[in-house]
């Protein structure tokens, strides 16, 4: 890490939710940001490595006359096109779908189940843009290959939430 003389970041965020019906909700959020940096006073401005445009869309269904809720969430990110160092890795855009279910076992206990990255998509998050696209030597490539920066594959989750 190093100190920078100047950093400027700007962007936009928006989010919203719409009750399509009493039991069906659509939600969404999106963000976009851009920036530049100057390593030293009077030095050249270079692009600031920032997450690309990202959107999250969700659909939630509360099953009528039931204790079940089902959610589907999609996360979509554009590819990284600018990095502070032009030799850095630039992850491609991606989209992943997550699925969740919750069951109100009692009025004080909820069982949550989920599958993240439902289709087991291989992707790189924007944070991988801080890594060199090519390792400086074979030893570094073996010790810290870019493959270690892939996003998580399919993940199963389960939890029991108890309210006291």
mmCIF file with all atom_site columns, N, CA and C in Angstrom, residues 1 4 6-7 34 38 48 51 54 59 61 65 80 88 90 111 115 130 135 137 149-150:
data_model
loop_
_atom_site.group_PDB
_atom_site.id
_atom_site.type_symbol
_atom_site.label_atom_id
_atom_site.label_alt_id
_atom_site.label_comp_id
_atom_site.label_asym_id
_atom_site.label_entity_id
_atom_site.label_seq_id
_atom_site.pdbx_PDB_ins_code
_atom_site.Cartn_x
_atom_site.Cartn_y
_atom_site.Cartn_z
_atom_site.occupancy
_atom_site.B_iso_or_equiv
_atom_site.pdbx_formal_charge
_atom_site.auth_seq_id
_atom_site.auth_comp_id
_atom_site.auth_asym_id
_atom_site.auth_atom_id
_atom_site.pdbx_PDB_model_num
ATOM 1  N N  . UNK A 1 1   ? 0.831   -1.178  0.000   1.00 0.00 ? 1   UNK A N  1
ATOM 2  C CA . UNK A 1 1   ? 0.000   0.000   0.000   1.00 0.00 ? 1   UNK A CA 1
ATOM 3  C C  . UNK A 1 1   ? 0.876   1.241   0.000   1.00 0.00 ? 1   UNK A C  1
ATOM 4  N N  . UNK A 1 4   ? -1.507  8.222   -1.442  1.00 0.00 ? 4   UNK A N  1
ATOM 5  C CA . UNK A 1 4   ? -1.739  8.919   -2.700  1.00 0.00 ? 4   UNK A CA 1
ATOM 6  C C  . UNK A 1 4   ? -1.929  10.402  -2.414  1.00 0.00 ? 4   UNK A C  1
ATOM 7  N N  . UNK A 1 6   ? -3.806  12.521  -4.195  1.00 0.00 ? 6   UNK A N  1
ATOM 8  C CA . UNK A 1 6   ? -5.180  12.971  -4.439  1.00 0.00 ? 6   UNK A CA 1
ATOM 9  C C  . UNK A 1 6   ? -6.005  11.809  -4.980  1.00 0.00 ? 6   UNK A C  1
ATOM 10 N N  . UNK A 1 7   ? -7.223  11.670  -4.469  1.00 0.00 ? 7   UNK A N  1
ATOM 11 C CA . UNK A 1 7   ? -8.160  10.664  -4.965  1.00 0.00 ? 7   UNK A CA 1
ATOM 12 C C  . UNK A 1 7   ? -9.526  11.325  -5.095  1.00 0.00 ? 7   UNK A C  1
ATOM 13 N N  . UNK A 1 34  ? -17.010 6.012   -10.470 1.00 0.00 ? 34  UNK A N  1
ATOM 14 C CA . UNK A 1 34  ? -15.831 6.255   -11.283 1.00 0.00 ? 34  UNK A CA 1
ATOM 15 C C  . UNK A 1 34  ? -14.897 7.110   -10.444 1.00 0.00 ? 34  UNK A C  1
ATOM 16 N N  . UNK A 1 38  ? -4.047  10.591  -8.128  1.00 0.00 ? 38  UNK A N  1
ATOM 17 C CA . UNK A 1 38  ? -2.757  11.190  -8.458  1.00 0.00 ? 38  UNK A CA 1
ATOM 18 C C  . UNK A 1 38  ? -1.786  10.665  -7.404  1.00 0.00 ? 38  UNK A C  1
ATOM 19 N N  . UNK A 1 48  ? -8.807  5.347   -11.048 1.00 0.00 ? 48  UNK A N  1
ATOM 20 C CA . UNK A 1 48  ? -8.881  4.739   -9.727  1.00 0.00 ? 48  UNK A CA 1
ATOM 21 C C  . UNK A 1 48  ? -9.588  3.406   -9.903  1.00 0.00 ? 48  UNK A C  1
ATOM 22 N N  . UNK A 1 51  ? -15.123 -0.720  -8.034  1.00 0.00 ? 51  UNK A N  1
ATOM 23 C CA . UNK A 1 51  ? -16.072 -1.718  -8.530  1.00 0.00 ? 51  UNK A CA 1
ATOM 24 C C  . UNK A 1 51  ? -16.850 -1.170  -9.724  1.00 0.00 ? 51  UNK A C  1
ATOM 25 N N  . UNK A 1 54  ? -23.002 -2.184  -10.879 1.00 0.00 ? 54  UNK A N  1
ATOM 26 C CA . UNK A 1 54  ? -23.528 -3.399  -10.263 1.00 0.00 ? 54  UNK A CA 1
ATOM 27 C C  . UNK A 1 54  ? -25.025 -3.238  -10.030 1.00 0.00 ? 54  UNK A C  1
ATOM 28 N N  . UNK A 1 59  ? -36.754 -11.066 -5.986  1.00 0.00 ? 59  UNK A N  1
ATOM 29 C CA . UNK A 1 59  ? -38.182 -11.352 -6.004  1.00 0.00 ? 59  UNK A CA 1
ATOM 30 C C  . UNK A 1 59  ? -38.478 -12.196 -4.770  1.00 0.00 ? 59  UNK A C  1
ATOM 31 N N  . UNK A 1 61  ? -41.534 -14.070 -2.359  1.00 0.00 ? 61  UNK A N  1
ATOM 32 C CA . UNK A 1 61  ? -42.906 -14.559 -2.340  1.00 0.00 ? 61  UNK A CA 1
ATOM 33 C C  . UNK A 1 61  ? -43.219 -15.109 -0.962  1.00 0.00 ? 61  UNK A C  1
ATOM 34 N N  . UNK A 1 65  ? -51.303 -18.262 3.364   1.00 0.00 ? 65  UNK A N  1
ATOM 35 C CA . UNK A 1 65  ? -51.772 -19.284 4.316   1.00 0.00 ? 65  UNK A CA 1
ATOM 36 C C  . UNK A 1 65  ? -50.684 -20.303 4.622   1.00 0.00 ? 65  UNK A C  1
ATOM 37 N N  . UNK A 1 80  ? -14.645 -4.982  -15.260 1.00 0.00 ? 80  UNK A N  1
ATOM 38 C CA . UNK A 1 80  ? -13.743 -3.882  -14.910 1.00 0.00 ? 80  UNK A CA 1
ATOM 39 C C  . UNK A 1 80  ? -13.018 -3.462  -16.186 1.00 0.00 ? 80  UNK A C  1
ATOM 40 N N  . UNK A 1 88  ? -2.787  -4.545  -14.532 1.00 0.00 ? 88  UNK A N  1
ATOM 41 C CA . UNK A 1 88  ? -3.585  -5.327  -13.591 1.00 0.00 ? 88  UNK A CA 1
ATOM 42 C C  . UNK A 1 88  ? -4.656  -6.142  -14.308 1.00 0.00 ? 88  UNK A C  1
ATOM 43 N N  . UNK A 1 90  ? -8.209  -7.468  -15.219 1.00 0.00 ? 90  UNK A N  1
ATOM 44 C CA . UNK A 1 90  ? -9.503  -6.795  -15.359 1.00 0.00 ? 90  UNK A CA 1
ATOM 45 C C  . UNK A 1 90  ? -10.599 -7.865  -15.450 1.00 0.00 ? 90  UNK A C  1
ATOM 46 N N  . UNK A 1 111 ? -36.445 -21.049 10.386  1.00 0.00 ? 111 UNK A N  1
ATOM 47 C CA . UNK A 1 111 ? -35.432 -21.866 9.720   1.00 0.00 ? 111 UNK A CA 1
ATOM 48 C C  . UNK A 1 111 ? -35.146 -21.234 8.361   1.00 0.00 ? 111 UNK A C  1
ATOM 49 N N  . UNK A 1 115 ? -29.233 -21.398 -1.231  1.00 0.00 ? 115 UNK A N  1
ATOM 50 C CA . UNK A 1 115 ? -28.217 -21.851 -2.177  1.00 0.00 ? 115 UNK A CA 1
ATOM 51 C C  . UNK A 1 115 ? -27.712 -20.592 -2.873  1.00 0.00 ? 115 UNK A C  1
ATOM 52 N N  . UNK A 1 130 ? -7.065  -5.717  -8.328  1.00 0.00 ? 130 UNK A N  1
ATOM 53 C CA . UNK A 1 130 ? -5.843  -5.236  -7.691  1.00 0.00 ? 130 UNK A CA 1
ATOM 54 C C  . UNK A 1 130 ? -4.648  -6.136  -7.927  1.00 0.00 ? 130 UNK A C  1
ATOM 55 N N  . UNK A 1 135 ? 1.972   -12.872 -13.406 1.00 0.00 ? 135 UNK A N  1
ATOM 56 C CA . UNK A 1 135 ? 2.861   -12.932 -12.241 1.00 0.00 ? 135 UNK A CA 1
ATOM 57 C C  . UNK A 1 135 ? 4.278   -12.548 -12.654 1.00 0.00 ? 135 UNK A C  1
ATOM 58 N N  . UNK A 1 137 ? 7.030   -13.694 -11.614 1.00 0.00 ? 137 UNK A N  1
ATOM 59 C CA . UNK A 1 137 ? 7.903   -14.861 -11.739 1.00 0.00 ? 137 UNK A CA 1
ATOM 60 C C  . UNK A 1 137 ? 7.109   -16.122 -11.414 1.00 0.00 ? 137 UNK A C  1
ATOM 61 N N  . UNK A 1 149 ? -8.485  -15.930 -6.554  1.00 0.00 ? 149 UNK A N  1
ATOM 62 C CA . UNK A 1 149 ? -9.368  -14.775 -6.401  1.00 0.00 ? 149 UNK A CA 1
ATOM 63 C C  . UNK A 1 149 ? -10.765 -15.002 -6.986  1.00 0.00 ? 149 UNK A C  1
ATOM 64 N N  . UNK A 1 150 ? -11.060 -16.210 -7.450  1.00 0.00 ? 150 UNK A N  1
ATOM 65 C CA . UNK A 1 150 ? -12.396 -16.455 -8.005  1.00 0.00 ? 150 UNK A CA 1
ATOM 66 C C  . UNK A 1 150 ? -13.457 -16.278 -6.923  1.00 0.00 ? 150 UNK A C  1
#
